[in-house]
Short mmCIF file of C-alpha atoms in Angstrom, two decimals:
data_model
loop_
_atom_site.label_atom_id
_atom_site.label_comp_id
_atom_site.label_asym_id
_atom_site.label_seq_id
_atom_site.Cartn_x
_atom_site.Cartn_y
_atom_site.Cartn_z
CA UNK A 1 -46.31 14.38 -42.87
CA UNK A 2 -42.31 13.63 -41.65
CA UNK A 3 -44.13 15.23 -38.33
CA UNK A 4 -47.01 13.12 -37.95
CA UNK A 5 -44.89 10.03 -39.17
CA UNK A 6 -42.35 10.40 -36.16
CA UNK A 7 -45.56 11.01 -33.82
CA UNK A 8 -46.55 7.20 -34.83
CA UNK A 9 -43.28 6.03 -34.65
CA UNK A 10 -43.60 7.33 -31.11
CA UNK A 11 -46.76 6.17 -29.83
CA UNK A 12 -45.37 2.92 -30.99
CA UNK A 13 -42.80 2.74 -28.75
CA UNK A 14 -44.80 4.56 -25.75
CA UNK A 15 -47.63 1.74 -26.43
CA UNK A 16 -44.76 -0.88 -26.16
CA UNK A 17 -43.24 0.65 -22.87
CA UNK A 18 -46.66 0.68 -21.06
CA UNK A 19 -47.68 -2.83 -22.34
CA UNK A 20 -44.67 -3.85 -20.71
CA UNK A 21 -45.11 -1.91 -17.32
CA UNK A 22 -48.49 -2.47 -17.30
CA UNK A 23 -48.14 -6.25 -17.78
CA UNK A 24 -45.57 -6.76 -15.30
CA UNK A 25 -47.59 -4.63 -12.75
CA UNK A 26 -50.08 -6.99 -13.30
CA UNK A 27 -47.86 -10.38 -13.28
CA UNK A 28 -46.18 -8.97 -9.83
CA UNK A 29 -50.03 -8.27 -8.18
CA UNK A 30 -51.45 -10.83 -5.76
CA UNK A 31 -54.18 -11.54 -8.57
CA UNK A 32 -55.25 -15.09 -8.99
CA UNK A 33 -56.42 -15.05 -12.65
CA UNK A 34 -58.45 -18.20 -12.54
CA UNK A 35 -59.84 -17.27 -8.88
CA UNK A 36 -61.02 -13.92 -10.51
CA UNK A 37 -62.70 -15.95 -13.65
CA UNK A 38 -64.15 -18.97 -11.39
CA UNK A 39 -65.15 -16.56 -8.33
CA UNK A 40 -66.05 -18.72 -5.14
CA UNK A 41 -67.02 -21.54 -7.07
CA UNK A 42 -62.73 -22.67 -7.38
CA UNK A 43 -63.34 -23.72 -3.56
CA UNK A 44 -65.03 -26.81 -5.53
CA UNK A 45 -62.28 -27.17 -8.29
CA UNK A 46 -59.60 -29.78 -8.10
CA UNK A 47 -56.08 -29.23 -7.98
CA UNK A 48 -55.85 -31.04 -11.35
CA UNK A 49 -58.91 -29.07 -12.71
CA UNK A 50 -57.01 -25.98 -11.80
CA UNK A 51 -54.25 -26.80 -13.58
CA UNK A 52 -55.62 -27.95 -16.83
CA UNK A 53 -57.25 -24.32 -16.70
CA UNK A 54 -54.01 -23.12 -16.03
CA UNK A 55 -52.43 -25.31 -18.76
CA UNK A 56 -55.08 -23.60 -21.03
CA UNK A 57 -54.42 -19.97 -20.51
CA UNK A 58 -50.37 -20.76 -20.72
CA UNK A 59 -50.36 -19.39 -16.79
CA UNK A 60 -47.38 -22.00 -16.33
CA UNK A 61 -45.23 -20.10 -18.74
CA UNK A 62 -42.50 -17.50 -18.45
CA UNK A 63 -43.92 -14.05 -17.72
CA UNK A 64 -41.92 -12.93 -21.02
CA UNK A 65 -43.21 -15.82 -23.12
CA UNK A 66 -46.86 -15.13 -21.49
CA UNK A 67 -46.29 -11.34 -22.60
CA UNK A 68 -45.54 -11.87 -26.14
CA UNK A 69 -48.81 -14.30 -26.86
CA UNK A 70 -50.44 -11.22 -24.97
CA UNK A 71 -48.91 -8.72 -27.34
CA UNK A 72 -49.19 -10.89 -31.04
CA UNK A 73 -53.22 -11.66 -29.69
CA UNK A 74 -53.24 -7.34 -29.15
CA UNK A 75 -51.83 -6.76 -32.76
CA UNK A 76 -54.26 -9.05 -34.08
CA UNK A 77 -57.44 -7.40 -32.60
CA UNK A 78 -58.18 -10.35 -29.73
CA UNK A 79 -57.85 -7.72 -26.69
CA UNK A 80 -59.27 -10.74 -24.48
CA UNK A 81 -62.60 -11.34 -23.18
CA UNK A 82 -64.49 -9.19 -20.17
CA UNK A 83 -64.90 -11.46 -16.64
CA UNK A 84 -67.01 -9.03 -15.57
CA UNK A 85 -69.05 -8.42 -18.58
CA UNK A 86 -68.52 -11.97 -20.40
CA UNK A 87 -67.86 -10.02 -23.44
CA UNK A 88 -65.16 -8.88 -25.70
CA UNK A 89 -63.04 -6.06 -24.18
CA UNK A 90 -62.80 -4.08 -27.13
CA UNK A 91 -66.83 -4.16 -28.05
CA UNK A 92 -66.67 -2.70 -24.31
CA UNK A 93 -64.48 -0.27 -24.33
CA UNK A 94 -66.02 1.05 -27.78
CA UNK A 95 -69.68 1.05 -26.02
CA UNK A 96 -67.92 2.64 -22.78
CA UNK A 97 -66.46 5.03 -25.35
CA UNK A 98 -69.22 6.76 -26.81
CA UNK A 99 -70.60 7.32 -22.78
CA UNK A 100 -67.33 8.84 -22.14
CA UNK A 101 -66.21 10.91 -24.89
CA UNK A 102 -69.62 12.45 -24.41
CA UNK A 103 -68.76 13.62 -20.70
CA UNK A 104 -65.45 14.32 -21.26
CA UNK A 105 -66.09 16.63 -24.77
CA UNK A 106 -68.85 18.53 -22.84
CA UNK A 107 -66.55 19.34 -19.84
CA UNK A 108 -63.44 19.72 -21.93
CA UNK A 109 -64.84 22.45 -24.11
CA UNK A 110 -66.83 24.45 -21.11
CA UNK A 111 -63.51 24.10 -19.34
CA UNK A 112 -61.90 25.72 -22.02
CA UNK A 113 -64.27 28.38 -23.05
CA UNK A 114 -64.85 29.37 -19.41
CA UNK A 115 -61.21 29.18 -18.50
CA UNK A 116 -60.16 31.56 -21.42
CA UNK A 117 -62.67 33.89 -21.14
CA UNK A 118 -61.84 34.63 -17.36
CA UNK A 119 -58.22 34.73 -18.51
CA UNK A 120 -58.73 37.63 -20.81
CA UNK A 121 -60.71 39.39 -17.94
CA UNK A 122 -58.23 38.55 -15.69
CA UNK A 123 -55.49 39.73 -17.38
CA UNK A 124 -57.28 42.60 -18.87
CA UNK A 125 -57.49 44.11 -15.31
CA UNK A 126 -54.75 43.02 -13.72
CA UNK A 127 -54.52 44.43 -9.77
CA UNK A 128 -58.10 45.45 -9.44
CA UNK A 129 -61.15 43.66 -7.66
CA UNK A 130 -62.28 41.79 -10.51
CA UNK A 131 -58.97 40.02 -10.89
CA UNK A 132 -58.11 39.45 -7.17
CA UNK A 133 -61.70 37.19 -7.46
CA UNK A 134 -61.29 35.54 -10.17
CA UNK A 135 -57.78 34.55 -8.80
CA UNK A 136 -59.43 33.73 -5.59
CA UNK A 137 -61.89 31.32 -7.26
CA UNK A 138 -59.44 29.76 -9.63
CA UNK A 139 -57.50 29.11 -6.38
CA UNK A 140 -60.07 27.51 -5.03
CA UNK A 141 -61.66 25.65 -7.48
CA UNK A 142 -57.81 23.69 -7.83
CA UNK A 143 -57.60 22.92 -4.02
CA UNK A 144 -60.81 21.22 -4.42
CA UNK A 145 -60.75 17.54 -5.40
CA UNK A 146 -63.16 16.82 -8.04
CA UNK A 147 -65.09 13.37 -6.59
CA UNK A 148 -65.62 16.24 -3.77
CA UNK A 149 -66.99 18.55 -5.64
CA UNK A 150 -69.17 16.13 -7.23
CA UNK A 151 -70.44 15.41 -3.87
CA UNK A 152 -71.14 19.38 -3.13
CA UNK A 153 -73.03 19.73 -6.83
CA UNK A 154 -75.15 16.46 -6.04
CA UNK A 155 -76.51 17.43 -2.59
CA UNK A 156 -76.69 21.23 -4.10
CA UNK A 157 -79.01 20.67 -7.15
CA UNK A 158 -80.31 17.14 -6.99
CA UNK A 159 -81.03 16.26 -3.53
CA UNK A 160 -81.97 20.29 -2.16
CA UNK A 161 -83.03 21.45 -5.19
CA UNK A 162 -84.28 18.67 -7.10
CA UNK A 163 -83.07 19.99 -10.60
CA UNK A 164 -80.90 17.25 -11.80
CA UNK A 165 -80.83 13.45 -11.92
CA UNK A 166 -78.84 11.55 -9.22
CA UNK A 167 -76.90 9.45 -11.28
CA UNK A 168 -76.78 7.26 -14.64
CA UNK A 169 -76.62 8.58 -18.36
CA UNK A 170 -80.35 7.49 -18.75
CA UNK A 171 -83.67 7.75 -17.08
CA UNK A 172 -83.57 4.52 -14.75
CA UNK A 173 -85.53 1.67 -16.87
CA UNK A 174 -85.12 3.16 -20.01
CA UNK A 175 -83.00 1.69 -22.82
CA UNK A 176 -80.29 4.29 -23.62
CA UNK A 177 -80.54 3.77 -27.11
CA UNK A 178 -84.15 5.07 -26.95
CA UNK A 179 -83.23 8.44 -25.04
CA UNK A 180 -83.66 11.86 -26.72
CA UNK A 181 -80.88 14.33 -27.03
CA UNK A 182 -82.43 16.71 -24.39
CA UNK A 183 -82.67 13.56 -21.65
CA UNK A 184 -78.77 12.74 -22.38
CA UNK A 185 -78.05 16.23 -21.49
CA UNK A 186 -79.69 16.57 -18.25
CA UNK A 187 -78.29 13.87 -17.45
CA UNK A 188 -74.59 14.93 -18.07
CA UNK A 189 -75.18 17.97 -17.40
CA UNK A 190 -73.74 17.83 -13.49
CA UNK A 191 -71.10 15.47 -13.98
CA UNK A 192 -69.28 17.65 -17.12
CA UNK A 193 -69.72 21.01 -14.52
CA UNK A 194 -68.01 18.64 -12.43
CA UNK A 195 -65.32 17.97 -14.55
CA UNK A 196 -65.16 20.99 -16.20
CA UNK A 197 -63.03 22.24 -12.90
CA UNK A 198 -59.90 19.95 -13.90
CA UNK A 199 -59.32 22.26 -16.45
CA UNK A 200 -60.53 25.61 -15.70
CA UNK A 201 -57.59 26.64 -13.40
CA UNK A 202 -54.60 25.95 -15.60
CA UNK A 203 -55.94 28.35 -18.16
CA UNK A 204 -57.33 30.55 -17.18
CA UNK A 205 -54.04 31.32 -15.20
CA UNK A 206 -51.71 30.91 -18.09
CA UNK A 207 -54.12 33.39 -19.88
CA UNK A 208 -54.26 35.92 -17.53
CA UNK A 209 -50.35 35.76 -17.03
CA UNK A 210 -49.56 35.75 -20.77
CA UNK A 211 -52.36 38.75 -21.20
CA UNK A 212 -50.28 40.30 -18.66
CA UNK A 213 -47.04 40.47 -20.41
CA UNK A 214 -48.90 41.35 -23.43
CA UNK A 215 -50.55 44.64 -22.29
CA UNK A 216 -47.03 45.43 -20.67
CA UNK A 217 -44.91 44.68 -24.12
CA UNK A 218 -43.39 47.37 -26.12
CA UNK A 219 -45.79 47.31 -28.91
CA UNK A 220 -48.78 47.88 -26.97
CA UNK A 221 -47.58 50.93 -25.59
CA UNK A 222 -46.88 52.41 -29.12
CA UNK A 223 -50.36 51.14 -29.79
CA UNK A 224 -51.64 53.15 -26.58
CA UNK A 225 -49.49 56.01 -27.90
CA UNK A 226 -51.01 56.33 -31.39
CA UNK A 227 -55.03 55.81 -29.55
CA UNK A 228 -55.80 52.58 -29.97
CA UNK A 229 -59.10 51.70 -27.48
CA UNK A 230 -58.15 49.35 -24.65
CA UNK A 231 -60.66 47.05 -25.97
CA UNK A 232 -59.23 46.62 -29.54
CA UNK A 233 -55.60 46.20 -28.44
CA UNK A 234 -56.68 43.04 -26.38
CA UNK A 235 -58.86 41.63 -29.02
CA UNK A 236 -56.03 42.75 -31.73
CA UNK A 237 -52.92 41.93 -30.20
CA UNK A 238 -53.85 39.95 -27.03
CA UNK A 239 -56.11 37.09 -28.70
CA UNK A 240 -53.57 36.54 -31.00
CA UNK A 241 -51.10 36.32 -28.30
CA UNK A 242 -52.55 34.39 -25.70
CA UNK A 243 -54.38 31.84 -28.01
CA UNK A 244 -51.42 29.52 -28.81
CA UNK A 245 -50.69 28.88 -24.98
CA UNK A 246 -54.32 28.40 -23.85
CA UNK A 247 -54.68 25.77 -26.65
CA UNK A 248 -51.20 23.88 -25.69
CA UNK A 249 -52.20 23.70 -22.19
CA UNK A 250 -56.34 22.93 -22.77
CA UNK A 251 -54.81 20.03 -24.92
CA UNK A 252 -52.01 18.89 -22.56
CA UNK A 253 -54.62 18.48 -19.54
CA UNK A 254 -56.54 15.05 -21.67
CA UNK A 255 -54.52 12.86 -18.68
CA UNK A 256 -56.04 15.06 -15.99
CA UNK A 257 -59.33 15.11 -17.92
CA UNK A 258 -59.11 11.11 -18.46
CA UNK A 259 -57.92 10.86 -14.47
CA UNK A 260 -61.21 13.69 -12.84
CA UNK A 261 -63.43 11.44 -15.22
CA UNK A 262 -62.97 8.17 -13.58
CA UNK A 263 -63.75 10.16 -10.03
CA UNK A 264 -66.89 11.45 -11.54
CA UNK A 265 -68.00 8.74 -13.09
CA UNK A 266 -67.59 6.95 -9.97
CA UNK A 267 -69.36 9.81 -8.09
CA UNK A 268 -72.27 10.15 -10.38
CA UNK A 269 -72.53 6.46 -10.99
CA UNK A 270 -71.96 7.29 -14.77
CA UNK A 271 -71.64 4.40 -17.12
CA UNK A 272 -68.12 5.28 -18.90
CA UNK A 273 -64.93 4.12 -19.49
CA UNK A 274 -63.73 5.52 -15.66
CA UNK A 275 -66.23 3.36 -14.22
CA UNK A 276 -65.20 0.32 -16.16
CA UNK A 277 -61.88 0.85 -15.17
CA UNK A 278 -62.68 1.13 -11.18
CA UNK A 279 -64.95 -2.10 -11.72
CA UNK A 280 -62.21 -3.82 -13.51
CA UNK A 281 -59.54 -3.25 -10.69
CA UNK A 282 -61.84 -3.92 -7.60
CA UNK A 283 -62.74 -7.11 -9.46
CA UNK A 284 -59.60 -8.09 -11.23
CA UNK A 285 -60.88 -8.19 -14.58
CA UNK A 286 -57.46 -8.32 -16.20
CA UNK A 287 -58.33 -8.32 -19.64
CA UNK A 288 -60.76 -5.29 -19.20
CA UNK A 289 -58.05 -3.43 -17.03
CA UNK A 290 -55.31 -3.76 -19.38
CA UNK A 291 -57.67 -2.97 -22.17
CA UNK A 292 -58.40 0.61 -20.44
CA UNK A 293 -54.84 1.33 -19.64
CA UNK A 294 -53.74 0.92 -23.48
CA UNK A 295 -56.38 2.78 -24.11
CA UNK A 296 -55.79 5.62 -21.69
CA UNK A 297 -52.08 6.07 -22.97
CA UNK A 298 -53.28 6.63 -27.10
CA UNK A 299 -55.76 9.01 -25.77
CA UNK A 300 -53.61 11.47 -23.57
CA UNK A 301 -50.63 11.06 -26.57
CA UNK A 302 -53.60 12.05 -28.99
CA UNK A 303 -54.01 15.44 -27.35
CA UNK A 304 -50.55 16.16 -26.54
CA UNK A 305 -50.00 15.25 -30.26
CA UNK A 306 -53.14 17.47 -31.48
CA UNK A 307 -51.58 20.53 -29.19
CA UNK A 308 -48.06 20.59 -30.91
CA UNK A 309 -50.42 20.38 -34.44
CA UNK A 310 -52.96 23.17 -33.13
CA UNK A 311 -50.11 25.23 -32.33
CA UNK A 312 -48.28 25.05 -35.79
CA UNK A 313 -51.07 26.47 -37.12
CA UNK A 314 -52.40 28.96 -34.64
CA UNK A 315 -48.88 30.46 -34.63
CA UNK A 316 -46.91 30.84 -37.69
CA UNK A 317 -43.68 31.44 -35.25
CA UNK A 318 -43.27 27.36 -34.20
CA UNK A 319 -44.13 26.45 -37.74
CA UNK A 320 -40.99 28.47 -39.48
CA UNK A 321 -38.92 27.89 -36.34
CA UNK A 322 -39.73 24.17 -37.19
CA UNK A 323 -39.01 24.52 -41.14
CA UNK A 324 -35.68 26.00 -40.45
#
């Protein structure tokens, strides 16, 4: 509890550092805030008009009195309202949310799964043919941007092939309340392989290495020396081993996970958060921008924050280390 209590204390103060950055980033852009509201139609507002809007949104005040309304509106739950959407920001990024999460949980736990598996392999035979191609594809796979892999997977299975949908979460004209379980999937189904290779590389290389040291320790010698199968000693002693750092670096990869998803929602024209954030920048929908940005930084701090709690329990070393 002392733990988790100095984990909100700093989120607190990492939320307050990028409010601030992130507000004065947007205060120092060329961004016309009542151009990106009015649109072409300010070519027919006054110069008095404009300032009575002005007057209204407290644009003539100092940027730090202008950031503290911002911030006391924030802490009581008015995140501003959408330009692009004409609704609240926070009922959109909660709808964008769901879309998101979705992608995201789908690649993040093939990722995973995939990535340790072909660790263990990996590292189970290091120097021979297997390993040299499973390093060669790992390689690979990170040299590849992901928006261009999207690209390769689209013209591969839905233009040639004609196996998957082109883009969207939903069947084109059909509400995506109303869609079945099965429909969501095939639609996701592409954009989560394509995301899934953020996260592949890093462990399944921190696997293989840490398998490596394993099988070359002390104790699994003696092991070797007393008969132990090949297969029980990584299953025994090399799971057990090679868990903790696959989980802290799975978790630690939620800002490279949050940063490939806005690529392939853009790529896939996927309805999520990533897309709302692209939309919100090419459009300067400050509220909405901001909105994603805060909401960015509590996600990535979440899974750096789950890691360190993961790991306390996965291996009883960090937690007595910790106690002492």
């Amino acid at each position: 509890m002392r733990y988790l209590a100095y984990k909100s204390i700093h989120l607190m103060l990492l939320l307050l550092v990028v409010s601030m950055v992130a507000y004065l980033m947007v205060y120092l852009s060329p961004i016309d805030p009542v151009r990106a509201y009015i649109g072409d139609e300010i070519l027919k507002l006054s110069a008095e008009q404009k300032k009575r809007i002005e007057d209204k949104w407290g644009l003539k005040d100092q940027p730090m009195v202008q950031y503290i309304k911002w911030i006391g509106n924030i802490i009581r739950g008015d995140w501003g309202r959408s330009l692009i959407y004409n609704r609240p920001v926070m009922d959109i990024m909660i709808e964008k949310f769901y879309l998101s999460f979705g992608l995201m949980g789908c690649a993040w736990l093939f990722s995973g799964l995939m990535g340790y598996g072909l660790g263990l392999v990996s590292g189970s035979k290091t120097g021979s043919i297997v390993d040299r191609i499973i390093r060669f594809v790992a390689y690979a796979i990170a040299s590849c941007p992901s928006f261009w892999t999207g690209m390769l997977l689209l013209m591969c299975f839905s233009v040639w092939l004609n196996l998957t949908p082109i883009c969207c979460a939903s069947p084109i004209g059909v509400d995506p309340s109303r869609i079945s379980l099965a429909q969501w999937l095939h639609h996701v189904m592409l954009p989560a392989a394509t995301l899934s290779t953020v996260g592949v590389t890093n462990v399944l290389l921190h696997t293989r290495q840490k398998l490596k040291d394993v099988m070359e320790s002390d104790f699994v010698l003696f092991a070797k020396a007393q008969g132990a199968r090949r297969m029980n000693i990584i299953f025994k002693h090399g799971v057990r081993n090679t868990s903790h750092t696959a989980v802290q670096v799975h978790f630690t990869s939620f800002s490279e996970l949050f940063g490939g998803a806005v690529l392939a929602e853009v790529v896939f024209a996927y309805p999520g958060l990533g897309q709302a954030l692209v939309q919100a920048g090419l459009r300067s929908d400050v509220p909405l921008l901001l909105g994603v940005v805060f909401f960015s930084a509590v996600f990535v701090y979440i899974g750096n924050t789950a890691a360190d709690v993961i790991n306390r329990v996965v291996d009883p070393r960090i937690r007595l280390n910790g106690a002492a």
